[in-house]
Short mmCIF file of C-alpha atoms and ligand atoms in Angstrom, two decimals:
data_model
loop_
_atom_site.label_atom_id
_atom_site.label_comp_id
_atom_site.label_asym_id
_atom_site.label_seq_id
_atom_site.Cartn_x
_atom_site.Cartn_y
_atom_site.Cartn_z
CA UNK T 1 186.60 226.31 114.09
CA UNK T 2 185.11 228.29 116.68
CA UNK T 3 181.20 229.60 116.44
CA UNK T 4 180.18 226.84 114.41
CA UNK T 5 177.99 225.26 117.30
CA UNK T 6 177.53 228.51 119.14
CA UNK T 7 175.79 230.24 115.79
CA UNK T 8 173.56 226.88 115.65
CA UNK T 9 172.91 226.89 119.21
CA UNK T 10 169.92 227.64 120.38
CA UNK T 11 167.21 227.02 117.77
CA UNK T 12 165.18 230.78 116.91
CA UNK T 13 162.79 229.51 119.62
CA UNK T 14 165.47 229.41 122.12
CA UNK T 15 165.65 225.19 122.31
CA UNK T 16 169.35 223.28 122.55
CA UNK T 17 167.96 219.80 121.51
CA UNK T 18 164.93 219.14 123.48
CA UNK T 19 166.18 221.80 126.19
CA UNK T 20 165.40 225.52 126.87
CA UNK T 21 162.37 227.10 125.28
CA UNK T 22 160.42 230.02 127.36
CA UNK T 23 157.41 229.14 129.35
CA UNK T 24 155.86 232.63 130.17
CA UNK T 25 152.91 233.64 131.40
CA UNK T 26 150.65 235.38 128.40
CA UNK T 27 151.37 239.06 129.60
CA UNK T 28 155.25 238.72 129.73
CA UNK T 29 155.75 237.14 126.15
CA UNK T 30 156.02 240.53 124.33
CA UNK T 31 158.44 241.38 126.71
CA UNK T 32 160.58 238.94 126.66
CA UNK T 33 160.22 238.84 122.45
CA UNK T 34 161.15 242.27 122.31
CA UNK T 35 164.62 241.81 124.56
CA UNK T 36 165.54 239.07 122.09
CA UNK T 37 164.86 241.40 118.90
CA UNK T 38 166.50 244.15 120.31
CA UNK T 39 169.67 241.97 121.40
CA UNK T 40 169.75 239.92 118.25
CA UNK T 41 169.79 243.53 116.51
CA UNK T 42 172.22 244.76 118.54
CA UNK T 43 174.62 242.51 119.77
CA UNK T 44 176.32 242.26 116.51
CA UNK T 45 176.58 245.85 115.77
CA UNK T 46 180.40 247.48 116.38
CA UNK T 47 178.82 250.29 118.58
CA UNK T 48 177.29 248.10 121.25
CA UNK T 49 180.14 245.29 120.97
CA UNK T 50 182.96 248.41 121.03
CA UNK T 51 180.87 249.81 124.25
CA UNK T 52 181.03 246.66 125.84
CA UNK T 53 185.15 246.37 124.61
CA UNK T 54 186.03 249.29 126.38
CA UNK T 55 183.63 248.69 129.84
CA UNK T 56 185.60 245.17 129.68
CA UNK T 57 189.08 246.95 129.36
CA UNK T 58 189.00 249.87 131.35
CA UNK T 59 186.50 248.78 134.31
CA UNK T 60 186.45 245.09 134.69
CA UNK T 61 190.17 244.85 134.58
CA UNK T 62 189.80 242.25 131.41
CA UNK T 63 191.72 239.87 130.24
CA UNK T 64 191.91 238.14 133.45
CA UNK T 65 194.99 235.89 133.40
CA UNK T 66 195.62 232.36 132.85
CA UNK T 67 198.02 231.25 135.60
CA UNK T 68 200.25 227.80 135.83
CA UNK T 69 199.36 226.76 139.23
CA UNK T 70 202.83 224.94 139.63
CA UNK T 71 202.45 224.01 143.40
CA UNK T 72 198.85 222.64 143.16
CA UNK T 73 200.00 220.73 140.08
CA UNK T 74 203.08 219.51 141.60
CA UNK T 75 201.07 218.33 144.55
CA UNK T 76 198.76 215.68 142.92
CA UNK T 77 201.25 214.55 140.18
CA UNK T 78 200.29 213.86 137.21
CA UNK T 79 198.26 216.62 135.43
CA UNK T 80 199.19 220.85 134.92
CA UNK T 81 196.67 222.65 136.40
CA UNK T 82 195.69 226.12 135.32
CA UNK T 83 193.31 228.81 136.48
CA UNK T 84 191.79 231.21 134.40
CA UNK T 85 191.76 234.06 137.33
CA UNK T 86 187.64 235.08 136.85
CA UNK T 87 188.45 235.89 140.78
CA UNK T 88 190.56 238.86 139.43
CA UNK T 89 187.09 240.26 137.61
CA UNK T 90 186.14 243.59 139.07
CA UNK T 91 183.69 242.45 141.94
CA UNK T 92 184.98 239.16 142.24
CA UNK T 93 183.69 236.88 140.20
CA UNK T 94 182.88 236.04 136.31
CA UNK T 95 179.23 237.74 137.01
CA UNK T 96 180.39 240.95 136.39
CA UNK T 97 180.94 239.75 132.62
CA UNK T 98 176.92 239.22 132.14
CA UNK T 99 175.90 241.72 134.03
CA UNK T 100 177.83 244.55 132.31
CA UNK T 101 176.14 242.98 129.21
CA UNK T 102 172.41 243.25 130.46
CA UNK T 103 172.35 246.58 132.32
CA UNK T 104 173.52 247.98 128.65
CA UNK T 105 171.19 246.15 126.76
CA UNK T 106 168.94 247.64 129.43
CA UNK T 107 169.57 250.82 128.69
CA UNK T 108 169.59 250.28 125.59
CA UNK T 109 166.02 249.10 126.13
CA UNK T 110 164.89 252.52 128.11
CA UNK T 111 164.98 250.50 131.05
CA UNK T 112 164.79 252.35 134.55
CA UNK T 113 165.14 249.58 137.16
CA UNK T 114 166.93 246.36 136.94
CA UNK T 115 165.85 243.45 139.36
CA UNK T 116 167.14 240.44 140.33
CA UNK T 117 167.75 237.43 142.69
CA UNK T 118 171.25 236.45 144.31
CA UNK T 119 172.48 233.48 146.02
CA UNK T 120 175.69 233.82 147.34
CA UNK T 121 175.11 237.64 146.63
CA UNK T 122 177.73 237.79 144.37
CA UNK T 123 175.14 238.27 141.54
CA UNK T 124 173.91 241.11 143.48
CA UNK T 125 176.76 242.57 143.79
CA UNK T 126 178.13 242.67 140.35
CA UNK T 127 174.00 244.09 139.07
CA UNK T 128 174.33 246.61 141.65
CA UNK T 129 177.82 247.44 140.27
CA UNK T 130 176.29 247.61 136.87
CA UNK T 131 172.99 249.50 137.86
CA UNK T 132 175.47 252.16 139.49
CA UNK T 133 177.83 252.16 136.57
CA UNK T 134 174.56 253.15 134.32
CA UNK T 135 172.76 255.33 136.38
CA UNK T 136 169.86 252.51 137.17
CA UNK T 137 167.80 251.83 140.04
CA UNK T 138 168.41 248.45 141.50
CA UNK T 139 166.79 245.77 143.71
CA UNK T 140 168.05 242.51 144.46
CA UNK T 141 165.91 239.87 146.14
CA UNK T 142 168.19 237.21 148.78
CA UNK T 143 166.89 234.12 150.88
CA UNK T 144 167.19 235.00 154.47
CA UNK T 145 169.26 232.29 155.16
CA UNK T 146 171.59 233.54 152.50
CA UNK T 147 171.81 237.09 153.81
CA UNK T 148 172.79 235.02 157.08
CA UNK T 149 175.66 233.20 155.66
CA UNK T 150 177.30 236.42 152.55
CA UNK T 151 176.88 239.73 155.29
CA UNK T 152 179.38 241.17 153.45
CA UNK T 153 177.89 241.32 149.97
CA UNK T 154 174.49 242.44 151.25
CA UNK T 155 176.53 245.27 152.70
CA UNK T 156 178.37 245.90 149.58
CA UNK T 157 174.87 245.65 147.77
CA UNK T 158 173.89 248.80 150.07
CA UNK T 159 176.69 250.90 149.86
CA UNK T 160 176.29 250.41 146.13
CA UNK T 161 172.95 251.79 146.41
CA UNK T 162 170.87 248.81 145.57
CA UNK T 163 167.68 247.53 147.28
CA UNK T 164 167.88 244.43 149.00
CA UNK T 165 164.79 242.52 149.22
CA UNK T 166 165.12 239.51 151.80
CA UNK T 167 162.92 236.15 150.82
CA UNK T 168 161.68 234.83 154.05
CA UNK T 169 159.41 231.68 152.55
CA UNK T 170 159.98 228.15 151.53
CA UNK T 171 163.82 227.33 152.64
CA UNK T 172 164.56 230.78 152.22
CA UNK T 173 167.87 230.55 149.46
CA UNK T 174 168.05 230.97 145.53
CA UNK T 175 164.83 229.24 144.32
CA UNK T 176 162.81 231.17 146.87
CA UNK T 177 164.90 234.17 145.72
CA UNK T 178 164.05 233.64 141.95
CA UNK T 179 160.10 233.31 142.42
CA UNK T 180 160.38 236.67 144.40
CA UNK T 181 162.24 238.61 142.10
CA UNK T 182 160.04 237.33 138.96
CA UNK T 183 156.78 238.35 141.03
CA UNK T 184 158.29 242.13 141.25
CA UNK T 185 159.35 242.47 137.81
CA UNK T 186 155.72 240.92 136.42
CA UNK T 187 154.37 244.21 138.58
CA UNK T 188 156.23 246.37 136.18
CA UNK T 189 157.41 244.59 133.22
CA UNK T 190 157.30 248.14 131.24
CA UNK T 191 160.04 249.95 133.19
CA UNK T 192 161.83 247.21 134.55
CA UNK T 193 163.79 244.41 133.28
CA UNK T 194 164.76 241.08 135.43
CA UNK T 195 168.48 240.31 134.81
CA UNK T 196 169.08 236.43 135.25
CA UNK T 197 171.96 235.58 137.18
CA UNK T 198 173.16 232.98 135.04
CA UNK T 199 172.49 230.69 131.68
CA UNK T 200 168.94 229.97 133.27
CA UNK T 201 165.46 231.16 132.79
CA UNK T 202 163.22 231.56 129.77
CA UNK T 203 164.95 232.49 126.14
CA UNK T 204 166.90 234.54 124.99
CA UNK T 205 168.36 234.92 128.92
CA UNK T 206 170.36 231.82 128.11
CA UNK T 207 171.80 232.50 125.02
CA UNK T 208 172.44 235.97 125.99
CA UNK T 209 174.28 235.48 128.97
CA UNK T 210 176.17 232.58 127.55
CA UNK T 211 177.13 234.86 125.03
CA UNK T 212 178.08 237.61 127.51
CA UNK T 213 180.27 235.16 129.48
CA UNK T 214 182.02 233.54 125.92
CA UNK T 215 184.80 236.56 126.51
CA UNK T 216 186.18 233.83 129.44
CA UNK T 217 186.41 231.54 127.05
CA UNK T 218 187.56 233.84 124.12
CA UNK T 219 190.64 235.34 125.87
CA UNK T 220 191.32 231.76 128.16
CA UNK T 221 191.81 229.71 124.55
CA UNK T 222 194.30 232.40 123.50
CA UNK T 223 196.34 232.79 126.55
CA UNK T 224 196.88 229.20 126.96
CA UNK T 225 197.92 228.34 123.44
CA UNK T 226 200.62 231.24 124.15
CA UNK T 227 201.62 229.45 127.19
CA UNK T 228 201.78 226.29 125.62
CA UNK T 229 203.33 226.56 121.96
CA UNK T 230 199.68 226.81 120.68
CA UNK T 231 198.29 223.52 122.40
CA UNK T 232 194.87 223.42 123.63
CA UNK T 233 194.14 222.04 126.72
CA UNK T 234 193.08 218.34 127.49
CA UNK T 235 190.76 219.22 130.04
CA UNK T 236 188.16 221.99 130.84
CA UNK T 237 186.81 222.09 134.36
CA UNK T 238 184.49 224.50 135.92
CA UNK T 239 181.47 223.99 138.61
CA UNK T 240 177.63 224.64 138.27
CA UNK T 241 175.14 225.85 139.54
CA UNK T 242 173.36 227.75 136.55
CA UNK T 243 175.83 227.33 134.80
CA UNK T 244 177.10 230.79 133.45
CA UNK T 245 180.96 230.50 134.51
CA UNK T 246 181.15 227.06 132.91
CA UNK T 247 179.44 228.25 129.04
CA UNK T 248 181.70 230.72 129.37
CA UNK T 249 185.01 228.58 129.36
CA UNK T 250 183.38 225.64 127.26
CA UNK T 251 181.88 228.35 124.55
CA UNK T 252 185.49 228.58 122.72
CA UNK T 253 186.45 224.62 122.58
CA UNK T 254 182.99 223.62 121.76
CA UNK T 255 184.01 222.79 118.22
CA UNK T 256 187.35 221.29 119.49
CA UNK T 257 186.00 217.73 119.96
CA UNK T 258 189.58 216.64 121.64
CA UNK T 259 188.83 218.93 124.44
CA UNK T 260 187.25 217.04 127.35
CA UNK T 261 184.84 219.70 129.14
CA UNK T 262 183.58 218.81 132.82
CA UNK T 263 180.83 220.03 134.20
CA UNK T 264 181.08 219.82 138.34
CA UNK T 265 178.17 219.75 140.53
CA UNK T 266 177.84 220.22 143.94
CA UNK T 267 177.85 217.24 146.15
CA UNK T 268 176.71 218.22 149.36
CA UNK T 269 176.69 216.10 151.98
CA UNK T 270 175.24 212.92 149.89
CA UNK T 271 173.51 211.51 147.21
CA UNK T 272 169.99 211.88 148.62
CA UNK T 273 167.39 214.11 147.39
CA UNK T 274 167.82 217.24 149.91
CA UNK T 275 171.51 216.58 150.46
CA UNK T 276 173.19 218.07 147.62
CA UNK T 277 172.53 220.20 144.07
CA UNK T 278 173.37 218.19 141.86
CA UNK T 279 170.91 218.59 139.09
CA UNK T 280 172.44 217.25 135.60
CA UNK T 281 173.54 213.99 137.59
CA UNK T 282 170.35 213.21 139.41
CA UNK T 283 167.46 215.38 138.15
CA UNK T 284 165.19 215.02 135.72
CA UNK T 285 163.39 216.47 133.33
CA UNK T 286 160.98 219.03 133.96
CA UNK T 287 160.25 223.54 133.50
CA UNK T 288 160.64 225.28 136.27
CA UNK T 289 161.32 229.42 136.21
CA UNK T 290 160.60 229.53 132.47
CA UNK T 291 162.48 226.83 130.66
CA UNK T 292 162.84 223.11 130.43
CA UNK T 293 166.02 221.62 131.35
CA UNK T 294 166.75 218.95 134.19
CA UNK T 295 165.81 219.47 137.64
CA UNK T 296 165.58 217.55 141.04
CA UNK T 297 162.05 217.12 141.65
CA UNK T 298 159.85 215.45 144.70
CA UNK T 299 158.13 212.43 144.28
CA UNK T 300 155.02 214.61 142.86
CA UNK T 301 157.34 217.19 140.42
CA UNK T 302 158.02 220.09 142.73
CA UNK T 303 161.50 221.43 142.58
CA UNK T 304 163.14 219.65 145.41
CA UNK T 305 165.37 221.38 148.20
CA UNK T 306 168.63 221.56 147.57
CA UNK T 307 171.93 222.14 149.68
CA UNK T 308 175.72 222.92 149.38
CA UNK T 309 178.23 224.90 151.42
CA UNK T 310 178.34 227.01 148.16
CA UNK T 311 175.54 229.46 148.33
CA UNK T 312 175.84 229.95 144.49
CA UNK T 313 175.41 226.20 143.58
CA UNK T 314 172.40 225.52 145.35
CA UNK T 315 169.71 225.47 142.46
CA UNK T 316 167.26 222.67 141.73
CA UNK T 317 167.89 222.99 137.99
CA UNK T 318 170.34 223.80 135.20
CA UNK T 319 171.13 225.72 132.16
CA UNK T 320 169.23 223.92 129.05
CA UNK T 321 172.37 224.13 127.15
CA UNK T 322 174.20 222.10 130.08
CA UNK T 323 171.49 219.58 130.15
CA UNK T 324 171.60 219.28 126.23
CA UNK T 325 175.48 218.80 126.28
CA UNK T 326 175.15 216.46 128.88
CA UNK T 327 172.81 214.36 127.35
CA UNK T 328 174.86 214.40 124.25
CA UNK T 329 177.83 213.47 125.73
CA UNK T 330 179.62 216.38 125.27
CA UNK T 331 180.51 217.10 128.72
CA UNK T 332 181.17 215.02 131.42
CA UNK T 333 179.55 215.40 134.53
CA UNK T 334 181.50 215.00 137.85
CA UNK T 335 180.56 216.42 141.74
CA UNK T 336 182.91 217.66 144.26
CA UNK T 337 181.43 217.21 148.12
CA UNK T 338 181.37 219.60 150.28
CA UNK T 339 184.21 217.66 152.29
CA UNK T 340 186.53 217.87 149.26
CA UNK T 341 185.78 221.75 148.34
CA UNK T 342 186.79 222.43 151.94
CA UNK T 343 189.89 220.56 151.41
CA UNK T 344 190.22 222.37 148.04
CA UNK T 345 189.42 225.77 149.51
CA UNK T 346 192.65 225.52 152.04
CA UNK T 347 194.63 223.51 149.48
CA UNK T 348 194.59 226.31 147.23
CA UNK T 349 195.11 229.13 149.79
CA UNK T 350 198.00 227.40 151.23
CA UNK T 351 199.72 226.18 148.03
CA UNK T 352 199.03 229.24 145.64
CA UNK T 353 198.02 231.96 147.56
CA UNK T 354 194.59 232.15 146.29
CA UNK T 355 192.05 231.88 148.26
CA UNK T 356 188.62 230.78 146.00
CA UNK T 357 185.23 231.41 146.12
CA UNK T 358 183.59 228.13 147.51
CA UNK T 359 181.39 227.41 144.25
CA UNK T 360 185.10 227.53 142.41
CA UNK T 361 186.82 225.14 144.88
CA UNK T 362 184.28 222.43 143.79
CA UNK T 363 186.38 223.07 140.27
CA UNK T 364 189.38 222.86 142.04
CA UNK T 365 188.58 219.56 144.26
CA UNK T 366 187.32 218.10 141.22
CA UNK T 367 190.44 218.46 138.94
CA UNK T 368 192.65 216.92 142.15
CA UNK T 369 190.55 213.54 141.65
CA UNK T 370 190.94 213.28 138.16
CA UNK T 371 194.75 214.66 137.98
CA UNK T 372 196.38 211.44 138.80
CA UNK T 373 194.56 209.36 135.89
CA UNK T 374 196.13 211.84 133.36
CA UNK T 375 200.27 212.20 133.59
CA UNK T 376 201.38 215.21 131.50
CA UNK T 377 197.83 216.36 130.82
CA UNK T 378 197.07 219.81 130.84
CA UNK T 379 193.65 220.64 132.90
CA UNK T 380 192.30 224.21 132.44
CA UNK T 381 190.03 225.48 135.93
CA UNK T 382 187.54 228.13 135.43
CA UNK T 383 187.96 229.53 138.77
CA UNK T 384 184.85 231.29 138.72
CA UNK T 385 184.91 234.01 141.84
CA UNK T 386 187.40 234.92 145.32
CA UNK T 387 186.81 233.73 148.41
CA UNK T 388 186.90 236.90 150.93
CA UNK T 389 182.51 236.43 150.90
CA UNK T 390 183.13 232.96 152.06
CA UNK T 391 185.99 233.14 154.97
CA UNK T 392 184.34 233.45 158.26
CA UNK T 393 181.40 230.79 157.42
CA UNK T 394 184.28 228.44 156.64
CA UNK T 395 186.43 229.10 159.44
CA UNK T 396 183.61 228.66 161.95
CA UNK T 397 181.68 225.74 160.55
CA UNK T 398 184.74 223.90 159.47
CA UNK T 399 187.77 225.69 161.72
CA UNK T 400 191.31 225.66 160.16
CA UNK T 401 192.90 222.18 159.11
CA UNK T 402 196.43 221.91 160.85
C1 PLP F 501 177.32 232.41 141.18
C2 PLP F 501 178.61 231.77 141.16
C3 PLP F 501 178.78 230.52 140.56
C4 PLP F 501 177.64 229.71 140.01
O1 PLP F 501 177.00 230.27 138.93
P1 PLP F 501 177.17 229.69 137.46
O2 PLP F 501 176.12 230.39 136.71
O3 PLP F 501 176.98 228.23 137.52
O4 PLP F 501 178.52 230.06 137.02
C5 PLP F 501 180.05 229.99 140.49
N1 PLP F 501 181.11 230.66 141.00
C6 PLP F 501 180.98 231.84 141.60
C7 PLP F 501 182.18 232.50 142.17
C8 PLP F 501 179.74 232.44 141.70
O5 PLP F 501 179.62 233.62 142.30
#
């Protein structure tokens, strides 16, 4: 049955096995114990979850659909492939599910400000969307180089009315982002809460925003047993980078041990330390930003750069709960290069007439290898965000394939 994991999952000190934990400095540990007491009150009463019901229905656009991607799956025989549509989500992407969650347990909290870090900026977005859906001030801190390569989102960020922040130190993307954003909020931890862009950070951020994101998994379970005379699917496939998109998929068929769940990592441009993100398959163990998980690390344990083509991917660590699965053996972790998710990305705009958010095409590349081995398998893709942010980088560092 469903929740039995989940409700034992983390530990009341925020651990999934050895995993997770908060590692905060002295000043910040009220803080953070009082957002977990107010969301463990909270989150289970009807008001809030009715609150959060109607936001889902009325403004997200929720459910998002499960759709039988019939041209995809007749193109690498073998396997059905199915999306869950998270690129249908008001904004774009599956963020909007956690961040609707934590600018109302901000308020909730007397919060006036929210703050925050983006990579791709889709994070930033969907908090800005949030902040202006509650009346709260927002700021978003971005790597230069990322506010380079997602123009459109930091322009969407400031019609929305949000403060964008750019991070000019270190290589200038997501990690830099992070220790920015965590700096501001530790000037005004009173009126101001820092709203983690995915299952990362110090507890209860990931058990809250896995929690948050469990509606993808929630409604995806149901709409495919309808499609399917009540089957469940063989395979779950989603990328990460946190890891938000993929808890929320993997959340409902935790407890359904038949259900193979992959984890996809980005690839890169190779297997050396600097070429790629790919934390759970090469990284080891270590805290960094609050919480132990794994993490790619120099020779002398400082978080080591990181690249993909995926601006949301690029993060030296990993959700504890995806390290703790993974070292279980609970999910299997695969990578998608930046070569394939290119391929992927056209494949699916030319077959389906979707075009998907370059973190989600490292889902999509991903199930393509592994569709052959399994004939008459069903695979379930968590595609996590659209693609619009990502179409001119693509077309001028790659150009169109024939
Ligand atoms: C941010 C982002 C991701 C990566 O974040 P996770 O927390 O790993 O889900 C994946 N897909 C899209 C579209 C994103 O915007």
């Amino acid at each position: 049955m469903a929740g039995k994991y989940i409700e034992k999952h983390p530990d009341e000190n925020g651990y999934f096995g050895e995993y997770g934990g908060a590692f905060l400095p002295p000043e910040l540990v009220g803080h953070f114990k009082k957002i977990s007491d107010l969301y463990e009150e909270i989150s289970g009463s009807e008001s809030f979850l009715a609150e959060l019901r109607d936001i889902r229905e009325h403004y997200q656009g929720r459910p998002t659909p499960v759709y039988f991607a019939r041209n995809l799956s007749a193109k690498h025989a073998g396997a059905n492939i199915y999306l869950k549509r998270e690129d249908l989500n008001h904004t774009g992407a599956h963020k909007l599910n956690h961040c609707m969650g934590e600018a109302l347990l901000a308020k909730h909290l007397g919060k006036k400000k929210l703050i925050a870090e983006t990579g791709a900026g889709q994070h930033g977005v969907a908090l800005a969307t949030a902040a202006a859906y509650f009346n709260l001030e927002c700021e978003i801190h971005m790597g230069e180089v990322d506010i380079e390569k997602e123009k459109p989102n930091v322009v969407r960020m400031e019609i929305l009315g949000c403060k964008v922040v750019p991070v000019s130190h270190g290589l200038k993307t997501l990690k830099e982002a992070v220790d920015s954003a965590f700096e501001a909020y530790l000037k005004d931890p009173e009126n101001s809460i820092y709203c983690i862009g995915s299952v990362v950070g110090p507890h209860p951020f990931p058990k809250m925003v896995r929690n948050f994101q469990s509606v993808v998994g929630a409604e995806a379970k149901e709409q495919f047993a309808a499609m399917t005379d009540g089957k469940l699917p063989d395979h779950v496939v989603a990328c990460v980078g946190g890891g938000s998109n993929a808890m929320g998929i993997f959340s409902a068929f935790l407890d359904d041990k038949e259900v193979k769940l992959h984890a996809v990592e980005p690839l890169g441009t190779g297997t050396k330390l600097g070429e790629h993100a790919a934390s759970l398959t090469f990284g080891k163990e270590g805290v960094l930003h609050g919480f132990k998980s794994t993490m790619l690390q120099t020779d002398d344990g400082e978080p080591a750069p990181v690249y993909s083509c995926a601006s949301g991917l690029d993060y030296p660590s990993v959700g504890p709960e995806h390290a703790h699965l993974a070292s279980k053996g609970r999910t299997i972790v695969g990578t998608a290069s930046d070569k394939e998710t290119i391929q992927a990305f056209f494949e699916l705009s030319r077959e389906e007439g979707i075009i998907p958010a370059l973190e989600s095409a490292h889902a999509v590349a991903y199930a393509a290898k592994i569709a052959p081995d399994h004939p008459g398998e069903n695979i379930l893709i968590n595609l996590s965000g659209r693609g619009d942010k990502d179409i001119d980088f693509v077309v001028e560092k790659y150009g169109l394939p024939d």
